[in-house]
Amino acid sequence: MLGRKRSYMPPDTPPDSTSSGTVRTATVFRLTVCFIVLVIVTFVTVEGWRAWRDYRQAFVMANDSVTNLARATAQHAEDAIRQVDVLTDALGERVEGDGLASINVPRIHALMVQQARIMPQLHGLFIYGPDGQWIVTDKAITPDQANNADRDYFIYHRTHTDRNVRIGEVVNSRSTGEPIIPVSRRLNNPDGSFAGVLLGTLRVSYFVDYYGDFKIDDKGALVLALRDGRILVRRPFSPAVTTQTLADSVIFKRYLPTSNEGVAEVKAVVDGTYRLYGYRALSSYPLVVEAGLSRESFVGPWRRDLIKTGLYLLLLVGFLTGFGFIVLGQLRQRIEMENELRQAHRTVQEMALTDSLTGLGNRRKLDMVLALEIRRAKRQGYPLALIMLDVDYFKRFNDKYGHSAGDDCLRRVADTLRKTLKRPADLAVRYGGEEFTVLLPDTSEVGAGLIAQEIVEAVRALAIEHSEHPLGIVTISGGIASCAPATGDVTPDELIKAADGFLYSAKNNGRNRWESVDTSSRVGVSRQGAQPQ
């Protein structure tokens, strides 16, 4: 439409002054929620970090414990065997020097008895001839037909020239029947041929008692094994365990080939218990010790503490959550009350700015919006138009048809104005009595004339009977004032007065028409809307 820009659509009412209160209340609500969530997350994070720290500390302490246990048991085993090694080495040198044929049996027996008495780990000392017969021992009685040629260590020394001490698997003593660990070495004749075996036996019970003194959990384990995995001693001990091997365990297959000592958390092949093991291979002898603490021994206390802390934390979180719900509920009620009050305020405000008969804005609303639109038009540089309208011969209409018909007529005219105005920015108000005003932001005088012409024609098209009117129907007259606030100062009263002046000019010139003038240029040339014949 000529002179009418459709892109600009300012509000037809001023902003709600109470909206900032809603924003503030909503902000307080969000901040309260964020604070409660932040407190809960902080507590959970701190307790989570503390639980992880305690777990790592428990693991480190268990690591240190199994490392120390492995070192202590390894040193104990090495010392016990080294004493027998040194003793048998010295005794073997003496026997070989004297020769087995001329050995002084009573004297060697007394020496063996003396050494066995001062070495608690020693079960016995034995010298066997090349055929396995017992030559001398520390024991008071020699069994009849005693012969050890079938023992593994005897067969080994008979077939190997190796002079080093050899540690064998656990066997039961033929002199006492108790389980022993054989520590043996080969004896040679002066020509290097096999002369027999010198044997020192270690009590398995000696190691069992020593391992039993350590304060470890009921599911803990201490193991002494040969390098090939065969078990010599284990806590807890049972005779059947000495027939088992650790060759297929994770420590023997994965860790020992790359490191002689370390710590590993693995599942035991003997009883299937998960333990943290400290392992150590002896440097002087083909032995390995393992010291294991069950995972439950150091994770269990941590888990119980975690559960206790979790319950306290759950209670705290529950309290904070409950408190938060109470606070948030009160805030929500306050927000709802404030919204209801704002809604009531807006309703009252709308009622105060709305004409009760026609539903259009009233004169007070026009005064508020017109001042705002003049300032906005001046700031943004667009024109502004105002149309004053008056129903022709309305007093005669009331006198002829009554006030009820008059009210109905005004309502129909108001509805026509609403339908004619297409933009939300356009404002139609009942100025008073039978007078109406249309405010057209961002509209030139030409565009306002088109709107005025459309209103005049639309009211005439209603064909409301008016016998006191020369045309016999209700018509309307209008006056248009337009301005460009950016090029000069103009006040609301000046704009209304100018539009009102041209309204009365239209009435004086025959009614059912509109007239206008360019208010900003102060030129008093009028243009008239055509009047139908």
mmCIF file with all atom_site columns, N, CA, C and O in Angstrom, residues 371-398:
data_model
loop_
_atom_site.group_PDB
_atom_site.id
_atom_site.type_symbol
_atom_site.label_atom_id
_atom_site.label_alt_id
_atom_site.label_comp_id
_atom_site.label_asym_id
_atom_site.label_entity_id
_atom_site.label_seq_id
_atom_site.pdbx_PDB_ins_code
_atom_site.Cartn_x
_atom_site.Cartn_y
_atom_site.Cartn_z
_atom_site.occupancy
_atom_site.B_iso_or_equiv
_atom_site.pdbx_formal_charge
_atom_site.auth_seq_id
_atom_site.auth_comp_id
_atom_site.auth_asym_id
_atom_site.auth_atom_id
_atom_site.pdbx_PDB_model_num
ATOM 1   N N  . ALA A 1 371 ? 2.975   9.647  22.863 1.00 0.00 ? 371 ALA A N  1
ATOM 2   C CA . ALA A 1 371 ? 4.238   10.249 23.291 1.00 0.00 ? 371 ALA A CA 1
ATOM 3   C C  . ALA A 1 371 ? 5.412   9.316  23.013 1.00 0.00 ? 371 ALA A C  1
ATOM 4   O O  . ALA A 1 371 ? 6.477   9.753  22.555 1.00 0.00 ? 371 ALA A O  1
ATOM 5   N N  . LEU A 1 372 ? 5.211   8.030  23.266 1.00 0.00 ? 372 LEU A N  1
ATOM 6   C CA . LEU A 1 372 ? 6.283   7.059  22.984 1.00 0.00 ? 372 LEU A CA 1
ATOM 7   C C  . LEU A 1 372 ? 6.583   6.977  21.496 1.00 0.00 ? 372 LEU A C  1
ATOM 8   O O  . LEU A 1 372 ? 7.749   6.943  21.079 1.00 0.00 ? 372 LEU A O  1
ATOM 9   N N  . GLU A 1 373 ? 5.535   6.950  20.665 1.00 0.00 ? 373 GLU A N  1
ATOM 10  C CA . GLU A 1 373 ? 5.743   6.798  19.228 1.00 0.00 ? 373 GLU A CA 1
ATOM 11  C C  . GLU A 1 373 ? 6.379   8.039  18.606 1.00 0.00 ? 373 GLU A C  1
ATOM 12  O O  . GLU A 1 373 ? 7.161   7.923  17.654 1.00 0.00 ? 373 GLU A O  1
ATOM 13  N N  . ILE A 1 374 ? 6.073   9.225  19.133 1.00 0.00 ? 374 ILE A N  1
ATOM 14  C CA . ILE A 1 374 ? 6.722   10.441 18.626 1.00 0.00 ? 374 ILE A CA 1
ATOM 15  C C  . ILE A 1 374 ? 8.217   10.401 18.908 1.00 0.00 ? 374 ILE A C  1
ATOM 16  O O  . ILE A 1 374 ? 9.045   10.714 18.046 1.00 0.00 ? 374 ILE A O  1
ATOM 17  N N  . ARG A 1 375 ? 8.593   9.981  20.137 1.00 0.00 ? 375 ARG A N  1
ATOM 18  C CA . ARG A 1 375 ? 10.012  9.882  20.468 1.00 0.00 ? 375 ARG A CA 1
ATOM 19  C C  . ARG A 1 375 ? 10.702  8.817  19.616 1.00 0.00 ? 375 ARG A C  1
ATOM 20  O O  . ARG A 1 375 ? 11.824  9.000  19.148 1.00 0.00 ? 375 ARG A O  1
ATOM 21  N N  . ARG A 1 376 ? 10.015  7.675  19.410 1.00 0.00 ? 376 ARG A N  1
ATOM 22  C CA . ARG A 1 376 ? 10.602  6.597  18.611 1.00 0.00 ? 376 ARG A CA 1
ATOM 23  C C  . ARG A 1 376 ? 10.747  7.024  17.149 1.00 0.00 ? 376 ARG A C  1
ATOM 24  O O  . ARG A 1 376 ? 11.755  6.733  16.501 1.00 0.00 ? 376 ARG A O  1
ATOM 25  N N  . ALA A 1 377 ? 9.737   7.724  16.624 1.00 0.00 ? 377 ALA A N  1
ATOM 26  C CA . ALA A 1 377 ? 9.805   8.192  15.238 1.00 0.00 ? 377 ALA A CA 1
ATOM 27  C C  . ALA A 1 377 ? 10.932  9.199  15.057 1.00 0.00 ? 377 ALA A C  1
ATOM 28  O O  . ALA A 1 377 ? 11.645  9.193  14.036 1.00 0.00 ? 377 ALA A O  1
ATOM 29  N N  . LYS A 1 378 ? 11.137  10.046 16.047 1.00 0.00 ? 378 LYS A N  1
ATOM 30  C CA . LYS A 1 378 ? 12.222  11.020 15.979 1.00 0.00 ? 378 LYS A CA 1
ATOM 31  C C  . LYS A 1 378 ? 13.573  10.330 16.052 1.00 0.00 ? 378 LYS A C  1
ATOM 32  O O  . LYS A 1 378 ? 14.519  10.680 15.333 1.00 0.00 ? 378 LYS A O  1
ATOM 33  N N  . ARG A 1 379 ? 13.667  9.307  16.900 1.00 0.00 ? 379 ARG A N  1
ATOM 34  C CA . ARG A 1 379 ? 14.925  8.589  17.059 1.00 0.00 ? 379 ARG A CA 1
ATOM 35  C C  . ARG A 1 379 ? 15.273  7.756  15.827 1.00 0.00 ? 379 ARG A C  1
ATOM 36  O O  . ARG A 1 379 ? 16.425  7.664  15.431 1.00 0.00 ? 379 ARG A O  1
ATOM 37  N N  . GLN A 1 380 ? 14.266  7.144  15.195 1.00 0.00 ? 380 GLN A N  1
ATOM 38  C CA . GLN A 1 380 ? 14.520  6.245  14.074 1.00 0.00 ? 380 GLN A CA 1
ATOM 39  C C  . GLN A 1 380 ? 14.250  6.891  12.714 1.00 0.00 ? 380 GLN A C  1
ATOM 40  O O  . GLN A 1 380 ? 14.507  6.272  11.680 1.00 0.00 ? 380 GLN A O  1
ATOM 41  N N  . GLY A 1 381 ? 13.713  8.110  12.715 1.00 0.00 ? 381 GLY A N  1
ATOM 42  C CA . GLY A 1 381 ? 13.607  8.866  11.473 1.00 0.00 ? 381 GLY A CA 1
ATOM 43  C C  . GLY A 1 381 ? 12.497  8.432  10.537 1.00 0.00 ? 381 GLY A C  1
ATOM 44  O O  . GLY A 1 381 ? 12.687  8.473  9.316  1.00 0.00 ? 381 GLY A O  1
ATOM 45  N N  . TYR A 1 382 ? 11.353  8.020  11.053 1.00 0.00 ? 382 TYR A N  1
ATOM 46  C CA . TYR A 1 382 ? 10.248  7.665  10.154 1.00 0.00 ? 382 TYR A CA 1
ATOM 47  C C  . TYR A 1 382 ? 9.061   8.584  10.450 1.00 0.00 ? 382 TYR A C  1
ATOM 48  O O  . TYR A 1 382 ? 8.964   9.197  11.509 1.00 0.00 ? 382 TYR A O  1
ATOM 49  N N  . PRO A 1 383 ? 8.105   8.703  9.498  1.00 0.00 ? 383 PRO A N  1
ATOM 50  C CA . PRO A 1 383 ? 6.946   9.596  9.672  1.00 0.00 ? 383 PRO A CA 1
ATOM 51  C C  . PRO A 1 383 ? 5.899   8.962  10.576 1.00 0.00 ? 383 PRO A C  1
ATOM 52  O O  . PRO A 1 383 ? 5.914   7.770  10.852 1.00 0.00 ? 383 PRO A O  1
ATOM 53  N N  . LEU A 1 384 ? 4.963   9.812  11.005 1.00 0.00 ? 384 LEU A N  1
ATOM 54  C CA . LEU A 1 384 ? 3.912   9.380  11.910 1.00 0.00 ? 384 LEU A CA 1
ATOM 55  C C  . LEU A 1 384 ? 2.615   10.070 11.495 1.00 0.00 ? 384 LEU A C  1
ATOM 56  O O  . LEU A 1 384 ? 2.629   11.265 11.148 1.00 0.00 ? 384 LEU A O  1
ATOM 57  N N  . ALA A 1 385 ? 1.507   9.318  11.505 1.00 0.00 ? 385 ALA A N  1
ATOM 58  C CA . ALA A 1 385 ? 0.213   9.902  11.099 1.00 0.00 ? 385 ALA A CA 1
ATOM 59  C C  . ALA A 1 385 ? -0.835  9.613  12.149 1.00 0.00 ? 385 ALA A C  1
ATOM 60  O O  . ALA A 1 385 ? -0.795  8.562  12.814 1.00 0.00 ? 385 ALA A O  1
ATOM 61  N N  . LEU A 1 386 ? -1.791  10.565 12.281 1.00 0.00 ? 386 LEU A N  1
ATOM 62  C CA . LEU A 1 386 ? -2.878  10.422 13.249 1.00 0.00 ? 386 LEU A CA 1
ATOM 63  C C  . LEU A 1 386 ? -4.190  10.774 12.549 1.00 0.00 ? 386 LEU A C  1
ATOM 64  O O  . LEU A 1 386 ? -4.285  11.808 11.873 1.00 0.00 ? 386 LEU A O  1
ATOM 65  N N  . ILE A 1 387 ? -5.187  9.902  12.677 1.00 0.00 ? 387 ILE A N  1
ATOM 66  C CA . ILE A 1 387 ? -6.511  10.141 12.067 1.00 0.00 ? 387 ILE A CA 1
ATOM 67  C C  . ILE A 1 387 ? -7.519  10.317 13.193 1.00 0.00 ? 387 ILE A C  1
ATOM 68  O O  . ILE A 1 387 ? -7.684  9.428  14.038 1.00 0.00 ? 387 ILE A O  1
ATOM 69  N N  . MET A 1 388 ? -8.195  11.476 13.189 1.00 0.00 ? 388 MET A N  1
ATOM 70  C CA . MET A 1 388 ? -9.314  11.708 14.110 1.00 0.00 ? 388 MET A CA 1
ATOM 71  C C  . MET A 1 388 ? -10.599 11.434 13.337 1.00 0.00 ? 388 MET A C  1
ATOM 72  O O  . MET A 1 388 ? -10.793 11.925 12.226 1.00 0.00 ? 388 MET A O  1
ATOM 73  N N  . LEU A 1 389 ? -11.489 10.610 13.935 1.00 0.00 ? 389 LEU A N  1
ATOM 74  C CA . LEU A 1 389 ? -12.726 10.216 13.274 1.00 0.00 ? 389 LEU A CA 1
ATOM 75  C C  . LEU A 1 389 ? -13.920 10.561 14.155 1.00 0.00 ? 389 LEU A C  1
ATOM 76  O O  . LEU A 1 389 ? -13.827 10.497 15.392 1.00 0.00 ? 389 LEU A O  1
ATOM 77  N N  . ASP A 1 390 ? -15.053 10.879 13.505 1.00 0.00 ? 390 ASP A N  1
ATOM 78  C CA . ASP A 1 390 ? -16.269 11.215 14.245 1.00 0.00 ? 390 ASP A CA 1
ATOM 79  C C  . ASP A 1 390 ? -17.467 10.698 13.449 1.00 0.00 ? 390 ASP A C  1
ATOM 80  O O  . ASP A 1 390 ? -17.557 10.905 12.227 1.00 0.00 ? 390 ASP A O  1
ATOM 81  N N  . VAL A 1 391 ? -18.356 9.958  14.150 1.00 0.00 ? 391 VAL A N  1
ATOM 82  C CA . VAL A 1 391 ? -19.560 9.437  13.490 1.00 0.00 ? 391 VAL A CA 1
ATOM 83  C C  . VAL A 1 391 ? -20.493 10.612 13.184 1.00 0.00 ? 391 VAL A C  1
ATOM 84  O O  . VAL A 1 391 ? -20.835 11.407 14.082 1.00 0.00 ? 391 VAL A O  1
ATOM 85  N N  . ASP A 1 392 ? -20.927 10.721 11.937 1.00 0.00 ? 392 ASP A N  1
ATOM 86  C CA . ASP A 1 392 ? -21.741 11.865 11.495 1.00 0.00 ? 392 ASP A CA 1
ATOM 87  C C  . ASP A 1 392 ? -23.152 11.793 12.084 1.00 0.00 ? 392 ASP A C  1
ATOM 88  O O  . ASP A 1 392 ? -23.776 10.714 12.112 1.00 0.00 ? 392 ASP A O  1
ATOM 89  N N  . TYR A 1 393 ? -23.626 12.965 12.555 1.00 0.00 ? 393 TYR A N  1
ATOM 90  C CA . TYR A 1 393 ? -24.981 13.114 13.079 1.00 0.00 ? 393 TYR A CA 1
ATOM 91  C C  . TYR A 1 393 ? -25.312 12.061 14.145 1.00 0.00 ? 393 TYR A C  1
ATOM 92  O O  . TYR A 1 393 ? -26.434 11.528 14.200 1.00 0.00 ? 393 TYR A O  1
ATOM 93  N N  . PHE A 1 394 ? -24.353 11.779 15.026 1.00 0.00 ? 394 PHE A N  1
ATOM 94  C CA . PHE A 1 394 ? -24.577 10.694 15.992 1.00 0.00 ? 394 PHE A CA 1
ATOM 95  C C  . PHE A 1 394 ? -25.587 11.107 17.062 1.00 0.00 ? 394 PHE A C  1
ATOM 96  O O  . PHE A 1 394 ? -26.343 10.270 17.561 1.00 0.00 ? 394 PHE A O  1
ATOM 97  N N  . LYS A 1 395 ? -25.643 12.405 17.419 1.00 0.00 ? 395 LYS A N  1
ATOM 98  C CA . LYS A 1 395 ? -26.615 12.833 18.431 1.00 0.00 ? 395 LYS A CA 1
ATOM 99  C C  . LYS A 1 395 ? -28.034 12.610 17.920 1.00 0.00 ? 395 LYS A C  1
ATOM 100 O O  . LYS A 1 395 ? -28.909 12.167 18.656 1.00 0.00 ? 395 LYS A O  1
ATOM 101 N N  . ARG A 1 396 ? -28.231 12.897 16.636 1.00 0.00 ? 396 ARG A N  1
ATOM 102 C CA . ARG A 1 396 ? -29.536 12.647 16.047 1.00 0.00 ? 396 ARG A CA 1
ATOM 103 C C  . ARG A 1 396 ? -29.873 11.145 16.077 1.00 0.00 ? 396 ARG A C  1
ATOM 104 O O  . ARG A 1 396 ? -31.013 10.756 16.306 1.00 0.00 ? 396 ARG A O  1
ATOM 105 N N  . PHE A 1 397 ? -28.806 10.306 15.823 1.00 0.00 ? 397 PHE A N  1
ATOM 106 C CA . PHE A 1 397 ? -29.003 8.851  15.829 1.00 0.00 ? 397 PHE A CA 1
ATOM 107 C C  . PHE A 1 397 ? -29.465 8.384  17.205 1.00 0.00 ? 397 PHE A C  1
ATOM 108 O O  . PHE A 1 397 ? -30.402 7.591  17.334 1.00 0.00 ? 397 PHE A O  1
ATOM 109 N N  . ASN A 1 398 ? -28.808 8.905  18.260 1.00 0.00 ? 398 ASN A N  1
ATOM 110 C CA . ASN A 1 398 ? -29.188 8.536  19.613 1.00 0.00 ? 398 ASN A CA 1
ATOM 111 C C  . ASN A 1 398 ? -30.602 8.986  19.939 1.00 0.00 ? 398 ASN A C  1
ATOM 112 O O  . ASN A 1 398 ? -31.382 8.252  20.567 1.00 0.00 ? 398 ASN A O  1
#
